[in-house]
Short mmCIF file of C-alpha atoms in Angstrom, two decimals:
data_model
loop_
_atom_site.label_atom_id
_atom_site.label_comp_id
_atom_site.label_asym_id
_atom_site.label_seq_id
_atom_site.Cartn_x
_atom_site.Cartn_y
_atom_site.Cartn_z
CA UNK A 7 51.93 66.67 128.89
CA UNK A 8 54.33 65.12 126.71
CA UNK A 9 52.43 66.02 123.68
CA UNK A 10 52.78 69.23 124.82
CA UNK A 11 56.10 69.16 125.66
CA UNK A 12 57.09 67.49 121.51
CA UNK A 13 54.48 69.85 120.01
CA UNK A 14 55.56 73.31 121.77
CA UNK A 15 59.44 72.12 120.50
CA UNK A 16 58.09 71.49 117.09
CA UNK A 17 56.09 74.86 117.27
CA UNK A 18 59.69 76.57 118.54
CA UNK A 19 61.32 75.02 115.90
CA UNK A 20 59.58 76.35 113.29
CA UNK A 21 58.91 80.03 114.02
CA UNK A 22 61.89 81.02 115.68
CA UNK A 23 65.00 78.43 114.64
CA UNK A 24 67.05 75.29 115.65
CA UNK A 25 67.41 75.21 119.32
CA UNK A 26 70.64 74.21 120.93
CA UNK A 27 70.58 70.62 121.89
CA UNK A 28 69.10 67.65 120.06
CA UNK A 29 67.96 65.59 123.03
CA UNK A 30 65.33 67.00 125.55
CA UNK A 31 64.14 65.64 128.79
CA UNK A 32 61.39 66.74 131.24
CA UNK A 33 61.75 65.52 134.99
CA UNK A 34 58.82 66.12 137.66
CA UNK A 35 59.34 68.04 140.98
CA UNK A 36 57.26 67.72 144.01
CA UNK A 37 56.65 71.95 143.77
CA UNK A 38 54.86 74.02 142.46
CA UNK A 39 57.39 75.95 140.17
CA UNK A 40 59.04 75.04 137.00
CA UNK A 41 62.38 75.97 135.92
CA UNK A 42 64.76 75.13 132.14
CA UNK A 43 68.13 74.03 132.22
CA UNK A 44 69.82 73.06 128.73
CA UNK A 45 68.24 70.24 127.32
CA UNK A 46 66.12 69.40 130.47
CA UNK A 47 62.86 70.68 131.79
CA UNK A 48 61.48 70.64 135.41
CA UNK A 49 57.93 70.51 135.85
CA UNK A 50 55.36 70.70 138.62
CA UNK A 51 53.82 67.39 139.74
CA UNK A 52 50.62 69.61 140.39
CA UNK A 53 50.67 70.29 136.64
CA UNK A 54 50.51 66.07 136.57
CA UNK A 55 47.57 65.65 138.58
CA UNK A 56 44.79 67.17 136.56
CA UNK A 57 44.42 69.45 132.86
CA UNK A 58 42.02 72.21 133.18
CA UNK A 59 40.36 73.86 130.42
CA UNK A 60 41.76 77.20 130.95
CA UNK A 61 44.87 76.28 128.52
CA UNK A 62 46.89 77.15 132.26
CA UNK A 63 48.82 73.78 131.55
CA UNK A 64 49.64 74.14 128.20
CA UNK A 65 51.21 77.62 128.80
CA UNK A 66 52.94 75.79 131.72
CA UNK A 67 54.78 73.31 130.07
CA UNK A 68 55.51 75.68 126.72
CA UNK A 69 56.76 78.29 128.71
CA UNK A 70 59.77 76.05 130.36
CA UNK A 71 60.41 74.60 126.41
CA UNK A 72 60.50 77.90 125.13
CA UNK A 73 63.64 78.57 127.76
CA UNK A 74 65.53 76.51 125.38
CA UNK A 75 65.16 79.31 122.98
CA UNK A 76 65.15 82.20 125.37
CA UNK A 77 66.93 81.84 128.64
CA UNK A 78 69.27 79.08 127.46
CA UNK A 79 69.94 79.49 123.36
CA UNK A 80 69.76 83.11 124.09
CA UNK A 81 71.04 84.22 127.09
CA UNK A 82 70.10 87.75 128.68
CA UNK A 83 73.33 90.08 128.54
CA UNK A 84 72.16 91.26 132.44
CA UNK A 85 69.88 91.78 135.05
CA UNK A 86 67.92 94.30 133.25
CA UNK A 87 67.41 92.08 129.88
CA UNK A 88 66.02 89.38 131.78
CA UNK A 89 62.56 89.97 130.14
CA UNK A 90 64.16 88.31 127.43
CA UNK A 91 63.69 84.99 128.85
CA UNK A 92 61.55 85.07 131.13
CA UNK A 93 58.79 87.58 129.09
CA UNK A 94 59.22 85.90 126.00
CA UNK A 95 58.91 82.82 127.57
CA UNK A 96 55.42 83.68 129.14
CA UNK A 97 54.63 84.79 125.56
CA UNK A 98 55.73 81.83 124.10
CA UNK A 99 53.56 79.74 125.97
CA UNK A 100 50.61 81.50 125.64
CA UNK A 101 51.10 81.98 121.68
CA UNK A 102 51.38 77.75 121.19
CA UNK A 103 48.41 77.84 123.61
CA UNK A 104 46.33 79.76 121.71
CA UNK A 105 47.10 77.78 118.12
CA UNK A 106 47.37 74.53 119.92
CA UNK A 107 44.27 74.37 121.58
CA UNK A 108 42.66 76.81 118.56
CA UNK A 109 40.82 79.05 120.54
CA UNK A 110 41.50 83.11 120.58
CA UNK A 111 39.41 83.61 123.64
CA UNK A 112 41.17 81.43 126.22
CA UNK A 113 44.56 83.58 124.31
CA UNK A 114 42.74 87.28 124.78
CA UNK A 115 41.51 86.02 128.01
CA UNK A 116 44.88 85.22 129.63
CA UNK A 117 45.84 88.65 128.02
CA UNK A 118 43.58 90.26 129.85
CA UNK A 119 43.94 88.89 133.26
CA UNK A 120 47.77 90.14 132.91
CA UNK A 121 46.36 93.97 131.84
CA UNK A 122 44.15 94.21 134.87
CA UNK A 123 47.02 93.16 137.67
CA UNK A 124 49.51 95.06 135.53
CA UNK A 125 47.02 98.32 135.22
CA UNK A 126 46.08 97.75 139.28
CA UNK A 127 49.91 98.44 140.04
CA UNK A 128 50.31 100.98 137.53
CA UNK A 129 51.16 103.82 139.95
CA UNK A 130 54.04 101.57 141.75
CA UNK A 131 55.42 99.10 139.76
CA UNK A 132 58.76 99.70 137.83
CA UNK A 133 59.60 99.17 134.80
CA UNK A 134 60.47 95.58 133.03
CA UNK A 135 64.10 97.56 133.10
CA UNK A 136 64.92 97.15 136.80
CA UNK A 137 64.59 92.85 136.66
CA UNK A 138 64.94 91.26 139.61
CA UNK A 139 65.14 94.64 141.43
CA UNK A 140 61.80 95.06 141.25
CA UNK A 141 61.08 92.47 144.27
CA UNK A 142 62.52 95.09 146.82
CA UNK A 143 59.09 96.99 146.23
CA UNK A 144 56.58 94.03 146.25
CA UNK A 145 57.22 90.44 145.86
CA UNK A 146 54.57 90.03 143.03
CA UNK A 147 56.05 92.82 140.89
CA UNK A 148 59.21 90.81 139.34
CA UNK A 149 56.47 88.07 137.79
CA UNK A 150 54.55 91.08 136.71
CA UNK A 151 56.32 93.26 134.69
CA UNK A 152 59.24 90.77 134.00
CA UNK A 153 57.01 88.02 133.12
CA UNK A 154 53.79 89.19 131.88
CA UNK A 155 54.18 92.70 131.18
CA UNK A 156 57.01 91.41 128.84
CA UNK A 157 54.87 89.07 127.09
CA UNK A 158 52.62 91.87 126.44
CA UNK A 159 55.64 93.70 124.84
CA UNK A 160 55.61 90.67 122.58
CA UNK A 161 52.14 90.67 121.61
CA UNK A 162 52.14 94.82 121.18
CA UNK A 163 54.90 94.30 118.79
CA UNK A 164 53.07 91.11 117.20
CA UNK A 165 50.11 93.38 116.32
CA UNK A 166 52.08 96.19 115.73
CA UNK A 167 53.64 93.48 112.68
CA UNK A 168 50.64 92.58 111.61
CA UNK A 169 49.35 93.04 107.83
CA UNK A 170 45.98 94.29 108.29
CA UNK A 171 45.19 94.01 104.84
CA UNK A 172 46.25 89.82 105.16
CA UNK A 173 46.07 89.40 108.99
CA UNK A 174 49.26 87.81 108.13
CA UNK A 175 52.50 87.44 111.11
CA UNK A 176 55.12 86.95 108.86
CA UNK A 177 57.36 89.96 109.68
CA UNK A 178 57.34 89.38 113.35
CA UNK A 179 57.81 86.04 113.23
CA UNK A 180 60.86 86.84 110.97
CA UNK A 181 61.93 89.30 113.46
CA UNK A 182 62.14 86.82 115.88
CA UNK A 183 63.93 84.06 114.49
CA UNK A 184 66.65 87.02 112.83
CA UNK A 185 66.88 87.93 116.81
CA UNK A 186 67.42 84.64 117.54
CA UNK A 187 69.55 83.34 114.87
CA UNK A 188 72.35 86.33 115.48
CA UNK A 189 72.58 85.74 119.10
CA UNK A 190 72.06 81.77 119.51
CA UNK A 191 74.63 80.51 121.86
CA UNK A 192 75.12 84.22 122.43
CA UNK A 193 74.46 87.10 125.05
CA UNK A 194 71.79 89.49 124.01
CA UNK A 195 70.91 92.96 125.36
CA UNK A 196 67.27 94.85 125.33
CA UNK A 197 69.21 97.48 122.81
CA UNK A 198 70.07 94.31 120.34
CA UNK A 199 66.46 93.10 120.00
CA UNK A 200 65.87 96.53 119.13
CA UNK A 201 67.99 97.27 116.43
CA UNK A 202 66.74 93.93 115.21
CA UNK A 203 62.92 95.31 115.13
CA UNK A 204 63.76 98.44 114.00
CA UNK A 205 65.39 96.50 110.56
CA UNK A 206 62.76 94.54 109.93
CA UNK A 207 59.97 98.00 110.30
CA UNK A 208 62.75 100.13 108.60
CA UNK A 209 62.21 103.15 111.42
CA UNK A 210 63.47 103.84 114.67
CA UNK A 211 61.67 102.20 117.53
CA UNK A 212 63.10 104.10 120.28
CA UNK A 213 60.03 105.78 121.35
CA UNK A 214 58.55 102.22 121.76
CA UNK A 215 60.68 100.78 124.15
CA UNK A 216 61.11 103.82 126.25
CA UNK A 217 57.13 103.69 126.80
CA UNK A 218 57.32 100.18 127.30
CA UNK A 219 60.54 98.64 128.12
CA UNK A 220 61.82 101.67 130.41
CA UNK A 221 58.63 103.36 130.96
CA UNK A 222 55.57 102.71 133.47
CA UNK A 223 52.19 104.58 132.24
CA UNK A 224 49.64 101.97 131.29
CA UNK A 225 47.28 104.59 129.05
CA UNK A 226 43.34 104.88 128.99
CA UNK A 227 42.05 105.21 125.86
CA UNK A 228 37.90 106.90 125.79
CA UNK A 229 36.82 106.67 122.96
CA UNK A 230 33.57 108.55 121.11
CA UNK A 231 33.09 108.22 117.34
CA UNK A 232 29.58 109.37 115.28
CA UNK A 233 28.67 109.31 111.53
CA UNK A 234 26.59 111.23 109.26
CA UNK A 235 25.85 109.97 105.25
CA UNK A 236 27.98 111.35 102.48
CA UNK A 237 28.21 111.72 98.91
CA UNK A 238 27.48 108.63 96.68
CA UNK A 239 26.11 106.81 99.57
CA UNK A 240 29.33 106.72 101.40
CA UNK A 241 29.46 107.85 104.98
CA UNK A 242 31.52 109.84 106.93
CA UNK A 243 32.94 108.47 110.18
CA UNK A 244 34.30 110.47 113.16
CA UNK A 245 36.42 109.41 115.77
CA UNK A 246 38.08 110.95 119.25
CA UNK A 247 39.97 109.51 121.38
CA UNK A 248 40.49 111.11 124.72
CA UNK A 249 44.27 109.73 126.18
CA UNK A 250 44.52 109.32 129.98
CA UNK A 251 46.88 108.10 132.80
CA UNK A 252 50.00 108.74 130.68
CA UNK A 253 52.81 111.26 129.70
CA UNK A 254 51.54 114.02 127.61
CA UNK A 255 54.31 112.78 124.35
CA UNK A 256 52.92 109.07 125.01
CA UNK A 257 52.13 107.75 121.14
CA UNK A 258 50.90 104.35 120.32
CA UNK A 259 49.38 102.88 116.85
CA UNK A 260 46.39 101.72 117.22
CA UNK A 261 43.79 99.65 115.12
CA UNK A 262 40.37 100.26 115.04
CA UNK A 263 37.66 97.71 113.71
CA UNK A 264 34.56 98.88 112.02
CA UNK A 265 31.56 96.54 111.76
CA UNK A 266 28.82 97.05 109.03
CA UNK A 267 25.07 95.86 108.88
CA UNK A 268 26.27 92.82 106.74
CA UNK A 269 28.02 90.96 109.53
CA UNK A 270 30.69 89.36 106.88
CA UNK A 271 32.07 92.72 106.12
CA UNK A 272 34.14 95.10 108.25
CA UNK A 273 36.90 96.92 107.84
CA UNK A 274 40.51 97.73 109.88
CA UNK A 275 42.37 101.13 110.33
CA UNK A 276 45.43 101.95 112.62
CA UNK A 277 44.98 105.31 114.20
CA UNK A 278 48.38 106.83 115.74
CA UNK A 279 46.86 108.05 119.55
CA UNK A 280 49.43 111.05 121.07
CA UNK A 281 48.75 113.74 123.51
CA UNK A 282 45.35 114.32 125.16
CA UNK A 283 43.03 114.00 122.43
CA UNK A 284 43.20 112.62 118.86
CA UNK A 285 40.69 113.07 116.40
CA UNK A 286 40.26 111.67 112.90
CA UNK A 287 37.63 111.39 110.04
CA UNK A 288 37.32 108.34 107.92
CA UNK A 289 35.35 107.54 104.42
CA UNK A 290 32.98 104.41 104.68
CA UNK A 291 31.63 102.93 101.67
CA UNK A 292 28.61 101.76 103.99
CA UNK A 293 27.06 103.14 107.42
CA UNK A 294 29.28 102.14 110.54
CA UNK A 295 26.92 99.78 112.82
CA UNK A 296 30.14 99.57 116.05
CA UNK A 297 32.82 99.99 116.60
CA UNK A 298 36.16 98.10 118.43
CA UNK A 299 38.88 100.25 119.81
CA UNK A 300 41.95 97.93 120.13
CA UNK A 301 40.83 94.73 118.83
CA UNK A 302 42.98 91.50 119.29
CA UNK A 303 44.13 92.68 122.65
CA UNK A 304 46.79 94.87 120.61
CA UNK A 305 47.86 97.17 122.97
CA UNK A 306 48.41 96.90 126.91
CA UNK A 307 45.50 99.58 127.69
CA UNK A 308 42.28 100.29 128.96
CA UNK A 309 39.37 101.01 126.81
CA UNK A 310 36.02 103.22 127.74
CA UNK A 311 33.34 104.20 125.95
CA UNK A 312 31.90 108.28 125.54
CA UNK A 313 28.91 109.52 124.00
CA UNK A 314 29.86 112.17 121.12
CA UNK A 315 29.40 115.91 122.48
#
């Protein structure tokens, strides 16, 4: 635990900024919550008693360090920005998780324990927008969307970042120490981590956190792809995504990863999914063996497979 608790502040340190206070202490509690006050962490004595291998722990005890950042250094303007702790909190945790402990699938697999509650209350649950609120329709649905569907928001916009070409995070994780060096010590609304994002991708993001800030639909994506040989041994690669269980305007980036017969080789495209159906050809320099629709857990969706008609 205290490892944990000196690593995830040297991990915080580095990608988003100086946090507030020099000193930090961490204090056990006979329940089975934790909560961050400045400069002092509270922590489960369950937590104490035995580390399982499901990197649960490790988010843990990140997760109330990363308050001191967001919660604390950064301080939600209202009710309805409280994602801004408490989601990028939960994301927090589970990013140091996943580098600390060096393994992706433990990271995707967390991910994808939060998709299937999140996607089960799809058709009730508000958005992250109402906070707290969102406990006078279900008791469960405040650590839901507040806490995990906002650290998906984080890892949607991670991916959304990303280089493909260098499967390098350097522009998000400058976004996120710009967001928190203007408003350390400060207030900070849902609209002011926006305007931050949209500087550092130079276009309006509106569109993104209306779908997923404001918004509810968690889309289906079904997708169907074949290939026939082209010219100078290229090939020619068609794709079709059908879109369900989401507005008719709902548009999302998203990549696509296309494996080869040599194993070591594949390559990476971002396909922009709106409407109903969206259909697009690519040129392979070899013949597609599979294909991944939304690789890296990318995008807070469901995936299904169609034969090509």
């Amino acid at each position: 635990m205290a490892a944990d608790i000196a690593n995830s502040l040297a991990f915080f340190t580095r990608v988003y900024g100086p946090p507030l206070f020099d000193r930090y202490y961490a204090a056990e509690i006979p329940f089975d919550y934790g909560e961050a006050f400045p400069g002092l962490m509270y922590l489960s004595v369950w937590t104490f008693q035995a580390v399982g291998d499901s990197g649960y722990e490790e988010i843990f005890w990140s997760h109330e360090m990363a308050h001191q950042w967001w919660g604390i250094g950064v301080e939600p303007a209202g009710y309805r920005d409280a994602w801004l702790a408490e989601g990028f909190a939960e994301f927090s945790g589970l990013w140091y998780m996943q580098l600390i402990l060096r393994d992706n699938q433990k990271f995707f697999k967390h991910l994808d324990h939060w998709r299937r509650e999140i996607q089960a209350r799809r058709n009730d649950a508000p958005p992250i927008g109402i906070g707290w609120r969102a406990e006078q329709l279900n008791a469960r649905d405040y650590t839901l969307t507040t806490y995990h569907k906002g650290a998906w928001v984080l890892q949607m916009l991670r991916n959304l970042m990303l280089n493909v070409r260098t499967m390098d995070e350097d522009t998000f994780i400058a976004t996120m120490r710009d967001f928190y060096r203007r408003y350390r010590g400060r207030r900070a609304s849902t609209r002011d981590f926006q305007k931050v994002v949209e500087q550092h991708l130079g276009v309006d993001m509106s569109w993104f956190f209306d779908e997923w800030v404001q918004g509810t639909a968690i889309p289906t994506y079904v997708l169907a792809w074949n290939t026939e040989p082209a010219q100078n041994g290229h090939y020619t690669l068609r794709v079709r995504i059908r879109q369900e269980d989401a507005p008719e305007h709902f548009t999302m980036p998203v990549p696509l990863k296309i494996g080869f017969a040599d194993t070591t080789l594949h390559a990476l495209a971002r396909l922009s999914v709106t409407g109903s159906v969206t259909e697009t050809t690519l040129d392979l320099p070899a013949e597609p063996k599979r294909l991944e629709f939304n690789p890296f857990q990318s995008v807070l969706a469901q995936i299904k497979d169609e034969p090509w008609e």
